[in-house]
Amino acid sequence: MINKRDLLNINGLLSLGLIEQCKSKRKASEYLNTSLETFNKYIGNLENEFGVDLVKNTARGCILTPRGYELLQGANQITNILENIYYTLSLIHISSPRDRQKSRMP
């Protein structure tokens, strides 16, 4: 069963992808509509869990470390799985008899 720590780690993994895209923790946290403090907590928890630095701060923002890039591959797999689940759910929703009935109503 997934516990709170696991959820924080999943958030941290998904946050790595945003760091790669935005090159900035601040921009990534804004994209998630969360505070920078919360965003840093996601990354910090993940770094503590694995005992390695995943993000390096630079004068221009931040970048992933080599270990961060390794974990980013796992994060991308999670993202792909979630996208497939959402897509499947949208197909189920569209094809449900209840929705077809609603679409026939004037």
XYZ file of N, CA, C and O in Angstrom:
424
model
N 0.838 -1.174 0.000
C 0.000 0.000 0.000
C 0.891 1.247 0.000
O 1.918 1.282 0.651
N 0.465 2.254 -0.705
C 1.210 3.499 -0.792
C 0.963 4.329 0.462
O -0.172 4.510 0.881
N 2.053 4.824 1.049
C 1.916 5.670 2.236
C 2.280 7.115 1.898
O 2.625 7.432 0.761
N 2.218 7.970 2.892
C 2.472 9.397 2.678
C 3.886 9.643 2.152
O 4.097 10.486 1.276
N 4.850 8.914 2.674
C 6.237 9.055 2.213
C 6.360 8.710 0.739
O 7.051 9.395 -0.022
N 5.672 7.657 0.314
C 5.687 7.274 -1.102
C 5.109 8.383 -1.971
O 5.638 8.678 -3.044
N 4.021 8.992 -1.523
C 3.406 10.083 -2.282
C 4.344 11.277 -2.393
O 4.440 11.905 -3.453
N 5.050 11.593 -1.300
C 6.030 12.675 -1.358
C 7.145 12.347 -2.345
O 7.605 13.214 -3.085
N 7.570 11.093 -2.371
C 8.618 10.687 -3.311
C 8.130 10.765 -4.756
O 8.880 11.175 -5.648
N 6.888 10.398 -5.000
C 6.325 10.512 -6.351
C 6.269 11.978 -6.755
O 6.643 12.335 -7.872
N 5.840 12.847 -5.839
C 5.837 14.280 -6.128
C 7.246 14.766 -6.444
O 7.447 15.574 -7.344
N 8.218 14.284 -5.687
C 9.607 14.661 -5.936
C 10.086 14.196 -7.295
O 10.728 14.955 -8.032
N 9.758 12.968 -7.650
C 10.152 12.443 -8.962
C 9.537 13.263 -10.088
O 10.213 13.621 -11.048
N 8.259 13.567 -9.968
C 7.596 14.351 -11.005
C 8.155 15.774 -11.053
O 8.222 16.386 -12.124
N 8.588 16.286 -9.919
C 9.174 17.624 -9.864
C 10.499 17.685 -10.604
O 10.873 18.740 -11.130
N 11.213 16.575 -10.667
C 12.483 16.549 -11.401
C 12.267 16.904 -12.872
O 13.077 17.612 -13.470
N 11.185 16.427 -13.436
C 10.878 16.739 -14.832
C 10.649 18.224 -15.031
O 11.081 18.801 -16.043
N 10.018 18.857 -14.071
C 9.784 20.299 -14.174
C 11.086 21.086 -14.023
O 11.280 22.102 -14.685
N 11.967 20.608 -13.167
C 13.265 21.272 -13.031
C 14.021 21.179 -14.346
O 14.626 22.155 -14.795
N 13.971 20.038 -14.973
C 14.643 19.867 -16.265
C 14.063 20.822 -17.306
O 14.791 21.418 -18.094
N 12.761 20.982 -17.321
C 12.108 21.855 -18.300
C 12.330 23.333 -17.998
O 12.650 24.109 -18.885
N 12.127 23.710 -16.737
C 12.138 25.133 -16.362
C 13.519 25.664 -16.017
O 13.741 26.871 -16.075
N 14.409 24.780 -15.605
C 15.754 25.173 -15.143
C 15.684 26.119 -13.950
O 16.593 26.888 -13.697
N 14.565 26.068 -13.212
C 14.363 26.957 -12.076
C 13.340 26.332 -11.131
O 12.257 25.934 -11.571
N 13.703 26.251 -9.851
C 12.750 25.743 -8.871
C 11.567 26.694 -8.719
O 10.439 26.261 -8.566
N 11.831 27.982 -8.760
C 10.758 28.967 -8.610
C 9.737 28.832 -9.739
O 8.536 28.775 -9.503
N 10.231 28.757 -10.982
C 9.315 28.619 -12.120
C 8.562 27.298 -12.062
O 7.370 27.233 -12.378
N 9.255 26.246 -11.648
C 8.607 24.941 -11.546
C 7.522 24.962 -10.471
O 6.430 24.426 -10.675
N 7.806 25.599 -9.347
C 6.797 25.666 -8.282
C 5.602 26.512 -8.719
O 4.466 26.200 -8.396
N 5.865 27.579 -9.476
C 4.759 28.393 -9.996
C 3.903 27.576 -10.961
O 2.678 27.682 -10.951
N 4.540 26.772 -11.789
C 3.803 25.923 -12.730
C 2.869 24.976 -11.973
O 1.740 24.735 -12.399
N 3.344 24.451 -10.842
C 2.525 23.548 -10.029
C 1.546 24.285 -9.131
O 0.758 23.658 -8.431
N 1.639 25.615 -9.144
C 0.799 26.436 -8.276
C 0.989 26.052 -6.805
O 0.031 25.888 -6.050
N 2.252 25.881 -6.432
C 2.605 25.557 -5.055
C 3.713 26.494 -4.605
O 4.348 27.158 -5.425
N 3.946 26.537 -3.331
C 4.996 27.419 -2.823
C 6.367 26.825 -3.125
O 6.518 25.603 -3.287
N 7.352 27.695 -3.172
C 8.733 27.240 -3.377
C 9.160 26.356 -2.214
O 9.864 25.364 -2.407
N 8.690 26.675 -1.022
C 9.019 25.878 0.159
C 8.514 24.436 0.008
O 9.235 23.478 0.295
N 7.283 24.290 -0.439
C 6.718 22.951 -0.647
C 7.471 22.217 -1.741
O 7.791 21.030 -1.611
N 7.767 22.920 -2.831
C 8.506 22.312 -3.933
C 9.870 21.823 -3.455
O 10.277 20.699 -3.767
N 10.574 22.647 -2.682
C 11.878 22.254 -2.150
C 11.758 21.054 -1.216
O 12.660 20.214 -1.157
N 10.628 20.966 -0.520
C 10.395 19.825 0.371
C 10.305 18.526 -0.444
O 10.859 17.508 -0.054
N 9.596 18.577 -1.576
C 9.504 17.390 -2.434
C 10.893 16.914 -2.852
O 11.216 15.738 -2.740
N 11.710 17.854 -3.323
C 13.052 17.497 -3.791
C 13.926 17.056 -2.622
O 14.637 16.050 -2.703
N 13.863 17.799 -1.512
C 14.666 17.463 -0.338
C 14.348 16.088 0.219
O 15.250 15.328 0.592
N 13.066 15.748 0.279
C 12.679 14.415 0.764
C 13.232 13.325 -0.138
O 13.692 12.286 0.340
N 13.181 13.560 -1.424
C 13.691 12.574 -2.375
C 15.204 12.425 -2.235
O 15.731 11.304 -2.243
N 15.905 13.546 -2.070
C 17.359 13.491 -1.886
C 17.716 12.763 -0.593
O 18.664 11.959 -0.568
N 16.951 13.003 0.464
C 17.196 12.297 1.728
C 16.915 10.808 1.598
O 17.645 9.981 2.159
N 15.871 10.465 0.881
C 15.495 9.059 0.697
C 16.614 8.269 0.014
O 16.924 7.148 0.387
N 17.227 8.873 -1.000
C 18.259 8.177 -1.762
C 19.676 8.526 -1.315
O 20.639 7.897 -1.752
N 19.807 9.546 -0.479
C 21.117 9.906 0.042
C 22.057 10.517 -0.987
O 23.273 10.381 -0.866
N 21.501 11.169 -2.000
C 22.315 11.806 -3.043
C 21.717 13.154 -3.405
O 20.526 13.396 -3.199
N 22.564 14.033 -3.934
C 22.076 15.299 -4.467
C 21.496 15.059 -5.849
O 22.117 14.396 -6.685
N 20.308 15.580 -6.089
C 19.636 15.402 -7.371
C 19.583 16.685 -8.179
O 19.438 16.646 -9.397
N 19.707 17.816 -7.491
C 19.597 19.121 -8.125
C 20.780 19.973 -7.671
O 21.147 19.966 -6.490
N 21.360 20.689 -8.622
C 22.463 21.597 -8.308
C 22.016 23.014 -8.627
O 21.563 23.301 -9.734
N 22.137 23.903 -7.633
C 21.809 25.305 -7.850
C 22.954 25.984 -8.595
O 24.122 25.726 -8.318
N 22.591 26.827 -9.556
C 23.578 27.578 -10.323
C 23.209 29.061 -10.268
O 22.151 29.421 -9.760
N 24.071 29.896 -10.824
C 23.791 31.336 -10.864
C 22.559 31.641 -11.718
O 21.892 32.649 -11.525
N 22.235 30.763 -12.653
C 21.111 30.987 -13.569
C 19.880 30.160 -13.231
O 18.937 30.117 -13.998
N 19.892 29.470 -12.117
C 18.747 28.639 -11.751
C 19.217 27.343 -11.137
O 19.937 27.341 -10.151
N 18.839 26.232 -11.743
C 19.281 24.938 -11.244
C 19.276 23.914 -12.373
O 18.604 24.086 -13.387
N 20.060 22.868 -12.157
C 20.151 21.775 -13.119
C 20.121 20.455 -12.355
O 20.375 20.417 -11.156
N 19.800 19.398 -13.063
C 19.829 18.074 -12.456
C 21.263 17.554 -12.429
O 22.046 17.801 -13.352
N 21.592 16.832 -11.380
C 22.873 16.141 -11.304
C 22.767 14.866 -12.136
O 21.665 14.480 -12.565
N 23.882 14.170 -12.364
C 23.783 12.886 -13.079
C 22.795 11.918 -12.424
O 22.031 11.245 -13.107
N 22.785 11.873 -11.090
C 21.808 11.006 -10.395
C 20.383 11.514 -10.608
O 19.442 10.732 -10.704
N 20.231 12.827 -10.672
C 18.924 13.409 -10.947
C 18.402 12.983 -12.303
O 17.223 12.668 -12.462
N 19.310 12.948 -13.294
C 18.907 12.504 -14.630
C 18.520 11.028 -14.633
O 17.600 10.617 -15.339
N 19.219 10.230 -13.832
C 18.865 8.804 -13.741
C 17.442 8.646 -13.196
O 16.649 7.873 -13.728
N 17.130 9.393 -12.138
C 15.784 9.300 -11.565
C 14.732 9.925 -12.477
O 13.568 9.526 -12.443
N 15.147 10.881 -13.290
C 14.213 11.503 -14.230
C 13.640 10.463 -15.188
O 12.478 10.550 -15.578
N 14.428 9.463 -15.541
C 13.920 8.395 -16.415
C 12.741 7.685 -15.758
O 11.736 7.403 -16.408
N 12.854 7.407 -14.465
C 11.743 6.793 -13.741
C 10.546 7.726 -13.669
O 9.403 7.299 -13.801
N 10.821 9.005 -13.473
C 9.738 9.992 -13.424
C 9.006 10.045 -14.755
O 7.777 10.161 -14.791
N 9.744 9.964 -15.853
C 9.111 9.969 -17.175
C 8.232 8.740 -17.362
O 7.171 8.821 -17.991
N 8.645 7.598 -16.821
C 7.818 6.394 -16.904
C 6.518 6.583 -16.117
O 5.450 6.187 -16.570
N 6.619 7.194 -14.937
C 5.421 7.464 -14.136
C 4.482 8.389 -14.896
O 3.272 8.161 -14.958
N 5.041 9.428 -15.501
C 4.230 10.380 -16.266
C 3.521 9.673 -17.418
O 2.330 9.904 -17.656
N 4.233 8.810 -18.132
C 3.619 8.069 -19.243
C 2.497 7.160 -18.762
O 1.443 7.073 -19.406
N 2.707 6.510 -17.636
C 1.666 5.641 -17.079
C 0.434 6.461 -16.718
O -0.697 6.080 -17.044
N 0.638 7.606 -16.059
C -0.486 8.462 -15.686
C -1.237 8.962 -16.915
O -2.477 8.975 -16.933
N -0.506 9.355 -17.956
C -1.159 9.815 -19.180
C -1.987 8.707 -19.808
O -3.102 8.953 -20.287
N -1.481 7.476 -19.795
C -2.242 6.348 -20.334
C -3.497 6.072 -19.509
O -4.551 5.766 -20.059
N -3.383 6.184 -18.194
C -4.546 5.981 -17.327
C -5.603 7.039 -17.612
O -6.789 6.728 -17.772
N -5.181 8.306 -17.684
C -6.140 9.381 -17.966
C -6.790 9.196 -19.333
O -7.987 9.422 -19.492
N -6.016 8.777 -20.314
C -6.565 8.561 -21.649
C -7.602 7.433 -21.614
O -8.697 7.570 -22.159
N -7.263 6.336 -20.950
C -8.191 5.208 -20.843
C -9.469 5.619 -20.120
O -10.574 5.275 -20.542
N -9.320 6.390 -19.058
C -10.494 6.852 -18.329
C -11.366 7.766 -19.187
O -12.596 7.705 -19.102
N -10.734 8.577 -20.015
C -11.532 9.454 -20.882
C -12.312 8.630 -21.898
O -13.440 8.970 -22.225
N -11.729 7.541 -22.393
C -12.443 6.672 -23.332
C -13.601 5.971 -22.649
O -14.676 5.837 -23.233
N -13.399 5.537 -21.425
C -14.469 4.883 -20.672
C -15.601 5.869 -20.437
O -16.772 5.547 -20.611
N -15.247 7.095 -20.077
C -16.250 8.128 -19.815
C -17.062 8.432 -21.078
O -18.276 8.521 -21.034
N -16.407 8.547 -22.207
C -17.081 8.863 -23.471
C -17.991 7.730 -23.911
O -19.070 7.953 -24.432
N -17.560 6.499 -23.642
C -18.322 5.368 -24.158
C -19.340 4.809 -23.167
O -19.990 3.831 -23.471
N -19.506 5.426 -22.009
C -20.464 4.889 -21.048
C -21.892 5.140 -21.544
O -22.179 6.166 -22.138
N -22.795 4.197 -21.321
C -24.180 4.343 -21.789
C -24.842 5.601 -21.247
O -25.609 6.248 -21.944
N -24.543 5.960 -20.047
C -25.130 7.144 -19.443
C -24.755 8.395 -20.231
O -25.594 9.261 -20.479
N -23.498 8.510 -20.656
C -23.065 9.678 -21.425
C -23.675 9.678 -22.826
O -23.978 10.733 -23.365
N -23.814 8.506 -23.424
C -24.422 8.458 -24.743
C -25.870 8.925 -24.680
O -26.361 9.612 -25.556
N -26.563 8.554 -23.594
C -27.950 8.994 -23.410
C -28.016 10.507 -23.291
O -28.865 11.144 -23.893
N -27.124 11.091 -22.522
C -27.120 12.548 -22.338
C -26.866 13.258 -23.643
O -27.421 14.317 -23.912
N -26.001 12.701 -24.482
C -25.669 13.376 -25.743
C -26.837 13.356 -26.732
O -26.901 14.159 -27.639
N -27.795 12.452 -26.549
C -28.959 12.389 -27.426
C -30.048 13.377 -27.022
O -30.930 13.667 -27.796
N -29.995 13.842 -25.790
C -31.027 14.768 -25.308
C -30.879 16.108 -26.001
O -29.762 16.565 -26.221
N -32.023 16.745 -26.352
C -31.954 18.065 -27.008
C -31.463 19.159 -26.095
O -31.511 19.170 -24.963
